[in-house]
mmCIF file with all atom_site columns, C-alpha atoms in Angstrom:
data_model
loop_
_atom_site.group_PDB
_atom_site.id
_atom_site.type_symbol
_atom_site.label_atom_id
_atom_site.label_alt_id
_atom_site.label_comp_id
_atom_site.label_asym_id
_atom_site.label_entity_id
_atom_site.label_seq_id
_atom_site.pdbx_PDB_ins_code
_atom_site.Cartn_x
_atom_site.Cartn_y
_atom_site.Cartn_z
_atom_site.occupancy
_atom_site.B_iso_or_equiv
_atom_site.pdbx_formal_charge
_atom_site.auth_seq_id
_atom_site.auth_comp_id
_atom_site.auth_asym_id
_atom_site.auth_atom_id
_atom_site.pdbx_PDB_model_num
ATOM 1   C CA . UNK A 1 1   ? 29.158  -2.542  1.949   1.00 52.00 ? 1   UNK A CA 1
ATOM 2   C CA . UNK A 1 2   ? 30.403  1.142   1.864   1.00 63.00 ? 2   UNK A CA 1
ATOM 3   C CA . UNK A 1 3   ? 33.474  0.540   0.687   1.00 69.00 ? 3   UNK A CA 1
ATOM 4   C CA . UNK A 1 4   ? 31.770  -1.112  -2.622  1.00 72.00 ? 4   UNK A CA 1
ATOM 5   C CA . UNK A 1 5   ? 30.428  1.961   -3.668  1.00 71.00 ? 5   UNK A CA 1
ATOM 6   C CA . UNK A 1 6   ? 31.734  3.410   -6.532  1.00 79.00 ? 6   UNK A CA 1
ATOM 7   C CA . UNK A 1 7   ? 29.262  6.487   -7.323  1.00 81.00 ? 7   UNK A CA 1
ATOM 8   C CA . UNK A 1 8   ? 26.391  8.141   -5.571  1.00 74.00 ? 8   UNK A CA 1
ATOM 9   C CA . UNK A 1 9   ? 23.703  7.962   -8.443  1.00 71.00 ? 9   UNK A CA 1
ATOM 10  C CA . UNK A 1 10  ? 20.998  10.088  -6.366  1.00 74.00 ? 10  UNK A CA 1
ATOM 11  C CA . UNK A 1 11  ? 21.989  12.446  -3.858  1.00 81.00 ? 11  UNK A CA 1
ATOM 12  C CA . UNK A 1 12  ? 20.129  12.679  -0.136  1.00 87.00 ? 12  UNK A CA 1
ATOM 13  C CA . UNK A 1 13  ? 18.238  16.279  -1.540  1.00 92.00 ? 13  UNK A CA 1
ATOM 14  C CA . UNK A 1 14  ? 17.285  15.141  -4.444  1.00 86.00 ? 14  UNK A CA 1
ATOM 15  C CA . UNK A 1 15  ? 15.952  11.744  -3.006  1.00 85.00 ? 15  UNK A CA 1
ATOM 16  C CA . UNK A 1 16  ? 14.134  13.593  0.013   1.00 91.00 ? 16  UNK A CA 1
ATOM 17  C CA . UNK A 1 17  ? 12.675  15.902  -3.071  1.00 89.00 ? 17  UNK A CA 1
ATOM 18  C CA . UNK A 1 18  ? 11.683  12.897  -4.987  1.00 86.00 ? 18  UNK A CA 1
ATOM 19  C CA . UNK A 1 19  ? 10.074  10.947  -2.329  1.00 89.00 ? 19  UNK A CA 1
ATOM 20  C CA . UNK A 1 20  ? 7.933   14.312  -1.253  1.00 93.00 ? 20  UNK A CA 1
ATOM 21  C CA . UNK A 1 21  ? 6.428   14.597  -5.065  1.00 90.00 ? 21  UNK A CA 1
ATOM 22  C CA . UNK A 1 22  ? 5.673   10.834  -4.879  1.00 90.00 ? 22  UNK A CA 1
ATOM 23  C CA . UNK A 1 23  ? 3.673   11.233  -1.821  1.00 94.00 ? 23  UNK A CA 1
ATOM 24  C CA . UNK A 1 24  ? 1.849   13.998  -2.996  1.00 93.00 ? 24  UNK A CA 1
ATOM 25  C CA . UNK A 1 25  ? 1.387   12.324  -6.671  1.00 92.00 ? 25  UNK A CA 1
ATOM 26  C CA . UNK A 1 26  ? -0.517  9.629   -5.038  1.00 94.00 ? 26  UNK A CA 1
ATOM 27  C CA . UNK A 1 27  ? -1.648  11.067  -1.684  1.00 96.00 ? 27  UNK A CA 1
ATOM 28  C CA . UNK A 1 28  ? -3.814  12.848  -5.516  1.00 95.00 ? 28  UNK A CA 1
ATOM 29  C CA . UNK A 1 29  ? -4.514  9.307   -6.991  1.00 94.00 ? 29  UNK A CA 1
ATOM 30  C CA . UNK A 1 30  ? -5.770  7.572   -4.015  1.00 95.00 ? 30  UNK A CA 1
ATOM 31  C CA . UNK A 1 31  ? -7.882  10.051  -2.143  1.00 96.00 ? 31  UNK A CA 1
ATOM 32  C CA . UNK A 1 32  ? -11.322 8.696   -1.293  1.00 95.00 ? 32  UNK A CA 1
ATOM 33  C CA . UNK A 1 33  ? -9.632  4.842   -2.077  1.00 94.00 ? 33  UNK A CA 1
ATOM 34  C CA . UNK A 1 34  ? -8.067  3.473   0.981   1.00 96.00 ? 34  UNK A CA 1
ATOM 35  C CA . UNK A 1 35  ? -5.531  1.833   -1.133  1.00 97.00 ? 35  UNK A CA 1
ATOM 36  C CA . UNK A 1 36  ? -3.179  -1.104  0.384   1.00 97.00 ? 36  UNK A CA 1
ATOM 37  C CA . UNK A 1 37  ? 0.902   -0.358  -0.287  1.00 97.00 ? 37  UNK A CA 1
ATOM 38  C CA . UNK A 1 38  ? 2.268   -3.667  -0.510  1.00 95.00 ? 38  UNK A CA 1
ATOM 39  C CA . UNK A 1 39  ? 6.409   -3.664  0.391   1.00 94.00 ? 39  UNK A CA 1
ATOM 40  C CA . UNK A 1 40  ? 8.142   -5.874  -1.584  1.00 90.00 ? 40  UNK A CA 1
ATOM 41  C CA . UNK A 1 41  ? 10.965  -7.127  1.256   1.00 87.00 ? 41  UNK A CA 1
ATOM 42  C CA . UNK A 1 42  ? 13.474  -6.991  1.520   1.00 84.00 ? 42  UNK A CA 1
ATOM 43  C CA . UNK A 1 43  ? 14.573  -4.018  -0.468  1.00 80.00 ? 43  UNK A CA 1
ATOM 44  C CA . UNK A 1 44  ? 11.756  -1.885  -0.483  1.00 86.00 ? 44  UNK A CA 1
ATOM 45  C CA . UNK A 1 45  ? 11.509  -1.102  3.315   1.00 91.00 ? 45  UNK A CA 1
ATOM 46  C CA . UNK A 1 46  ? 13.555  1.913   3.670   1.00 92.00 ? 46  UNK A CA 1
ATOM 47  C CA . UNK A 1 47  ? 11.926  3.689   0.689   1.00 92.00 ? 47  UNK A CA 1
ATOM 48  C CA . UNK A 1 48  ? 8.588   2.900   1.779   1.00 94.00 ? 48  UNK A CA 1
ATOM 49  C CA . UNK A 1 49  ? 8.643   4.196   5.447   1.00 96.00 ? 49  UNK A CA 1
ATOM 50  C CA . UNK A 1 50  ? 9.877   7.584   3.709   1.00 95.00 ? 50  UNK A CA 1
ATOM 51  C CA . UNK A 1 51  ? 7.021   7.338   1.714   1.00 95.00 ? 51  UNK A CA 1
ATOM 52  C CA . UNK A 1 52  ? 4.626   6.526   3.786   1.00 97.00 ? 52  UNK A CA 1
ATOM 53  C CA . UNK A 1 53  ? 5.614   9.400   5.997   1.00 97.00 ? 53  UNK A CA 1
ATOM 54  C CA . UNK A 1 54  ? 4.550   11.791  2.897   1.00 96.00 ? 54  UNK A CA 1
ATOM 55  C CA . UNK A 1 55  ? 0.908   10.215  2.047   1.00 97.00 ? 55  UNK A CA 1
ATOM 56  C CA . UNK A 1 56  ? -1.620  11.989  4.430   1.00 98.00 ? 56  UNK A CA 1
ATOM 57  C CA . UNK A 1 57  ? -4.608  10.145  3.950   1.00 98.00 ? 57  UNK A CA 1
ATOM 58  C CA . UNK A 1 58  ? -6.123  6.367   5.321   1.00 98.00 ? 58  UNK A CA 1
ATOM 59  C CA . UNK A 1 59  ? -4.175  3.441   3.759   1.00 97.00 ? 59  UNK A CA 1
ATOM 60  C CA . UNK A 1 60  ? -3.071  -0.319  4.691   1.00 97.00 ? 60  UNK A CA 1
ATOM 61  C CA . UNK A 1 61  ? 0.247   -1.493  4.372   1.00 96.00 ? 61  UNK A CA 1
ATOM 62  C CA . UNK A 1 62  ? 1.978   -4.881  3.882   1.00 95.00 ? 62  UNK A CA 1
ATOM 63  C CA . UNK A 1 63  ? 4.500   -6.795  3.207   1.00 94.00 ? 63  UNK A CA 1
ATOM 64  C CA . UNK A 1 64  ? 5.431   -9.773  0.813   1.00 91.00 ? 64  UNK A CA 1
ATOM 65  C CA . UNK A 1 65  ? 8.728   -11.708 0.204   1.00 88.00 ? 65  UNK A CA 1
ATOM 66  C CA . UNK A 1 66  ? 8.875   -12.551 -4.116  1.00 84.00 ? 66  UNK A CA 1
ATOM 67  C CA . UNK A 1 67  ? 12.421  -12.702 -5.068  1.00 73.00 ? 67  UNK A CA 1
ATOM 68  C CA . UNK A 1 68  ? 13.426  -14.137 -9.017  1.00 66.00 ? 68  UNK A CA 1
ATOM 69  C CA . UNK A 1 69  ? 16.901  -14.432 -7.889  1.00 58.00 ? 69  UNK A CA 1
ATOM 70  C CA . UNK A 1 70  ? 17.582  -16.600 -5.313  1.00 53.00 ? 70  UNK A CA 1
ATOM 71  C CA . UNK A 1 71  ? 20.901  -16.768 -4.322  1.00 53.00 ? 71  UNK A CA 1
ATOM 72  C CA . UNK A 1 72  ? 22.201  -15.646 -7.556  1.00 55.00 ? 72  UNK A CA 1
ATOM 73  C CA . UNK A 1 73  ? 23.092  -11.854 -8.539  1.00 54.00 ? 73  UNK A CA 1
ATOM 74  C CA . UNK A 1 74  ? 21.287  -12.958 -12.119 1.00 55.00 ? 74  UNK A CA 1
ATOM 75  C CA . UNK A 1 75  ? 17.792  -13.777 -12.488 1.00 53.00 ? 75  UNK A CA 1
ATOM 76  C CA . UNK A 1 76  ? 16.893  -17.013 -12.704 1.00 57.00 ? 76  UNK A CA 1
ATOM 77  C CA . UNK A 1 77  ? 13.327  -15.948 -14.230 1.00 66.00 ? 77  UNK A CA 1
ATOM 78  C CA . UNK A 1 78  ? 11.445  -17.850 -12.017 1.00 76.00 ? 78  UNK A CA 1
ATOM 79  C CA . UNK A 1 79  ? 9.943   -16.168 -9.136  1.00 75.00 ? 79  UNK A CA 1
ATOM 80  C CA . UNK A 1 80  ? 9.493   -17.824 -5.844  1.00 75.00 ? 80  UNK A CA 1
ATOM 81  C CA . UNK A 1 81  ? 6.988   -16.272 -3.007  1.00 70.00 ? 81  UNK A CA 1
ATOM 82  C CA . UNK A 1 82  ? 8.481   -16.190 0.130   1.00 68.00 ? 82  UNK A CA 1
ATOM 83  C CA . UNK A 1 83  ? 6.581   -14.492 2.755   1.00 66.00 ? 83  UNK A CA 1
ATOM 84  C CA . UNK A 1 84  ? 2.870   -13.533 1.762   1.00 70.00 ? 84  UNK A CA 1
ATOM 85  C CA . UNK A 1 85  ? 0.005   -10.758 2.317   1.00 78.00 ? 85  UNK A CA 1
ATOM 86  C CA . UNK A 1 86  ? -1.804  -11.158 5.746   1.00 79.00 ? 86  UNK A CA 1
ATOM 87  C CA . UNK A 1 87  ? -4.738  -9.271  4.091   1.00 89.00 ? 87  UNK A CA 1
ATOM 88  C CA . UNK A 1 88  ? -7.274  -9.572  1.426   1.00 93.00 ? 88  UNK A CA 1
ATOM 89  C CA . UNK A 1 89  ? -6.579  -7.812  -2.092  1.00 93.00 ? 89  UNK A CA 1
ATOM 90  C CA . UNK A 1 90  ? -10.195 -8.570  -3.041  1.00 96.00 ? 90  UNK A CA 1
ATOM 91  C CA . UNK A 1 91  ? -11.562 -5.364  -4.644  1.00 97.00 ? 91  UNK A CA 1
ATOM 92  C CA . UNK A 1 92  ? -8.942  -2.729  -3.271  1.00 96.00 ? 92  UNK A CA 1
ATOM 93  C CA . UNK A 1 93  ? -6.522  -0.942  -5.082  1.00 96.00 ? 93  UNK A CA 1
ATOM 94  C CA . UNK A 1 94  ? -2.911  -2.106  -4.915  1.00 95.00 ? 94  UNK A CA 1
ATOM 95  C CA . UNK A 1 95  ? 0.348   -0.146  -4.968  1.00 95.00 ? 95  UNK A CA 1
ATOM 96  C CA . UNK A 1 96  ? 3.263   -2.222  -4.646  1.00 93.00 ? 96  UNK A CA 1
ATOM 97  C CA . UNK A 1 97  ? 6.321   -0.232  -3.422  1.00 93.00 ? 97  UNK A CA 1
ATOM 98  C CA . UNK A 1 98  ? 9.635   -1.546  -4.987  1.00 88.00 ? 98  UNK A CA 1
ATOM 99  C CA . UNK A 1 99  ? 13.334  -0.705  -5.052  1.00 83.00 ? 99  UNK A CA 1
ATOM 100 C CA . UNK A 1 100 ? 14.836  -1.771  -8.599  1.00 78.00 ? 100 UNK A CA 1
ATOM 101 C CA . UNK A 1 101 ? 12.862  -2.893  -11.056 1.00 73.00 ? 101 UNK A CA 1
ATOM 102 C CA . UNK A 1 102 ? 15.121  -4.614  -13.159 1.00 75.00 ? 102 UNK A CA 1
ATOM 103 C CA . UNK A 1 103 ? 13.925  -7.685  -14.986 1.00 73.00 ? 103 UNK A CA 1
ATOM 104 C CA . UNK A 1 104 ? 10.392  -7.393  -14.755 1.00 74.00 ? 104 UNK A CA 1
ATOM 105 C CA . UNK A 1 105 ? 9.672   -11.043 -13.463 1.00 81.00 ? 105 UNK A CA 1
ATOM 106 C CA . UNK A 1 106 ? 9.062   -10.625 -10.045 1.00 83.00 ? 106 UNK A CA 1
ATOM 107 C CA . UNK A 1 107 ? 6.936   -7.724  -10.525 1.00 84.00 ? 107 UNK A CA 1
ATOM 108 C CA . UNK A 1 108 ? 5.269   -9.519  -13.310 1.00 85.00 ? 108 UNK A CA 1
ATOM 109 C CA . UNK A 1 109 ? 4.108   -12.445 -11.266 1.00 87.00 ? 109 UNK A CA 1
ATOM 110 C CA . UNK A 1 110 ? 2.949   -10.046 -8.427  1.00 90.00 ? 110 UNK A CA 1
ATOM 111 C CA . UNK A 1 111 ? 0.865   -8.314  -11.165 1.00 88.00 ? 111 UNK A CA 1
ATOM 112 C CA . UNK A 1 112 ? -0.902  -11.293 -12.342 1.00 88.00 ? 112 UNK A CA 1
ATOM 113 C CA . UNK A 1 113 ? -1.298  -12.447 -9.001  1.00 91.00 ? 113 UNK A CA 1
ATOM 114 C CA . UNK A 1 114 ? -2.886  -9.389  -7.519  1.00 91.00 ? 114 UNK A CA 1
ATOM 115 C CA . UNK A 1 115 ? -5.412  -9.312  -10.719 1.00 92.00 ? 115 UNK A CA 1
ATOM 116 C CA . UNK A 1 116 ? -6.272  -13.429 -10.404 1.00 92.00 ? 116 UNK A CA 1
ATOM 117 C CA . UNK A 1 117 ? -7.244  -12.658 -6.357  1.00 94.00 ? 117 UNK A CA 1
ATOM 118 C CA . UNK A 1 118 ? -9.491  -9.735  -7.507  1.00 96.00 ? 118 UNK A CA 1
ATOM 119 C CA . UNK A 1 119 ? -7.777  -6.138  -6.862  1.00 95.00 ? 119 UNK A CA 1
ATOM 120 C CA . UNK A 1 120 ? -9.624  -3.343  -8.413  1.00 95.00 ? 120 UNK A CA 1
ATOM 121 C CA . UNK A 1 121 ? -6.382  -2.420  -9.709  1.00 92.00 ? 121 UNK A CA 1
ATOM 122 C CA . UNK A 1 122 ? -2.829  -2.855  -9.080  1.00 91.00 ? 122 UNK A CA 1
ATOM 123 C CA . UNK A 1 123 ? 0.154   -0.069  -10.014 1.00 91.00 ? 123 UNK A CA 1
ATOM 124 C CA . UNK A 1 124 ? 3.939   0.039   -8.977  1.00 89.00 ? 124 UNK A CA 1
ATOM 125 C CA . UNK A 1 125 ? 6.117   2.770   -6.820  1.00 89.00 ? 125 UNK A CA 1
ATOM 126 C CA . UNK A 1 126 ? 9.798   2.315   -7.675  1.00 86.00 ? 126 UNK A CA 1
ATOM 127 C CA . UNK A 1 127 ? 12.707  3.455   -6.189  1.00 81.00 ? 127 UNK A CA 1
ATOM 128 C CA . UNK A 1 128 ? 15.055  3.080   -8.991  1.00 75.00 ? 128 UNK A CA 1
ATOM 129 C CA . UNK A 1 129 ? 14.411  1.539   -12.664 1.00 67.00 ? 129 UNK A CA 1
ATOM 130 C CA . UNK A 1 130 ? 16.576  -0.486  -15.026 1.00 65.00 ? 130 UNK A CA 1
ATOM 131 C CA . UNK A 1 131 ? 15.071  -0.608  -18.290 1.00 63.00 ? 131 UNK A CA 1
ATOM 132 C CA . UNK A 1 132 ? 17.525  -1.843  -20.131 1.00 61.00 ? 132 UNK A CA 1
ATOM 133 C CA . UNK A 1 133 ? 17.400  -5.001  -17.642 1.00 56.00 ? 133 UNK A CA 1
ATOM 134 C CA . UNK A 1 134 ? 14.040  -5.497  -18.698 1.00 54.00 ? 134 UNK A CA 1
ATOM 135 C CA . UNK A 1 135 ? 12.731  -8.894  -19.634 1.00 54.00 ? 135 UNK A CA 1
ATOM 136 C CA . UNK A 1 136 ? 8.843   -8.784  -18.643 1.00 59.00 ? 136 UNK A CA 1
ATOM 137 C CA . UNK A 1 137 ? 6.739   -5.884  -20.040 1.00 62.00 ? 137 UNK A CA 1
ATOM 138 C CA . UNK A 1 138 ? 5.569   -4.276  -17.055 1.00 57.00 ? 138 UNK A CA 1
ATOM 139 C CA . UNK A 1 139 ? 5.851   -0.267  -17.751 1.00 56.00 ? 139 UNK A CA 1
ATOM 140 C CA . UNK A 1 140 ? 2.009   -0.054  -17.616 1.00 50.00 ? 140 UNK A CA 1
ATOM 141 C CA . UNK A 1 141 ? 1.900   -0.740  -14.094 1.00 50.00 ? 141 UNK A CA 1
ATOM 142 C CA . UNK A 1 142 ? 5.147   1.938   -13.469 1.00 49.00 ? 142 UNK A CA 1
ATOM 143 C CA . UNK A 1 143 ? 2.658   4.582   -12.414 1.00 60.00 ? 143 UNK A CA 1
ATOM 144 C CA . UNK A 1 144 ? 5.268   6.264   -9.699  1.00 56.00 ? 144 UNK A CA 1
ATOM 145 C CA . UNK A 1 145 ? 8.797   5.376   -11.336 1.00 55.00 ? 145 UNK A CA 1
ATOM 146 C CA . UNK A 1 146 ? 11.428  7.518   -9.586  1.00 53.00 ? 146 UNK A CA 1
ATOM 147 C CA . UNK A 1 147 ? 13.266  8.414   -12.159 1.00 54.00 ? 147 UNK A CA 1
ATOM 148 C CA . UNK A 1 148 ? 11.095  10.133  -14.179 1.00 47.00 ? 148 UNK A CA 1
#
């Protein structure tokens, strides 16, 4: 896998720098909210242990499997669950932690699942973002988008 990389788009500073202002950003948001940070697996894992590690105050986490891409490197637009929440969303507030957002369609469903099963609200951390990928509006919910 090493040898495929062709560029270093974030360095290791500037990521450990990054992740730190997220954590603060919505250790801020969610004082007082004990908020639930759903990882979106596979991808998501790595970023949201360094996360974690940089949000100070009571949360839940989780973990789904929603993937739109199968065993394609394209989208196929239709998103299939594939491991679910052991917890009830039912009047909490929801941050999903992603890596790429690229299409929008997984991220899409997972928003308008999360509202239909009641969370109070429902906003997304990303790792990386690929708006020119986009298919599915979904900026809204990009409260925490790392490359901004």
């Amino acid at each position: 896998m090493i040898a495929d990389i062709q560029e270093i788009l974030v360095d290791e500073k500037a990521l450990e720098k990054r992740v730190a202002e997220l954590g603060e950003k919505i250790t801020a948001d969610y004082r007082g909210k004990y908020p639930i940070l759903i990882g979106i697996l596979k991808g998501s894992s790595v970023f949201m242990a360094d996360l974690i590690r940089k949000i100070p105050i009571p949360l839940e986490i989780d973990f789904l499997k929603a993937s739109s891409y199968g065993a394609e490197a394209r989208s196929s637009g239709i998103v299939q669950l594939e491991a679910d929440l052991s917890m009830d969303v039912k009047g909490r507030s929801i941050l999903l932690i992603e890596d790429i957002v690229d299409t929008g369609n997984t991220l899409k469903y997972l928003l308008n699942r999360f509202e239909s099963l009641g969370a109070a609200d429902v906003k997304v951390c990303s790792l990386l973002d690929k708006p020119e990928r986009r298919e599915q509006r979904v900026i809204s919910a990009l409260k925490y988008p790392m490359n901004s």
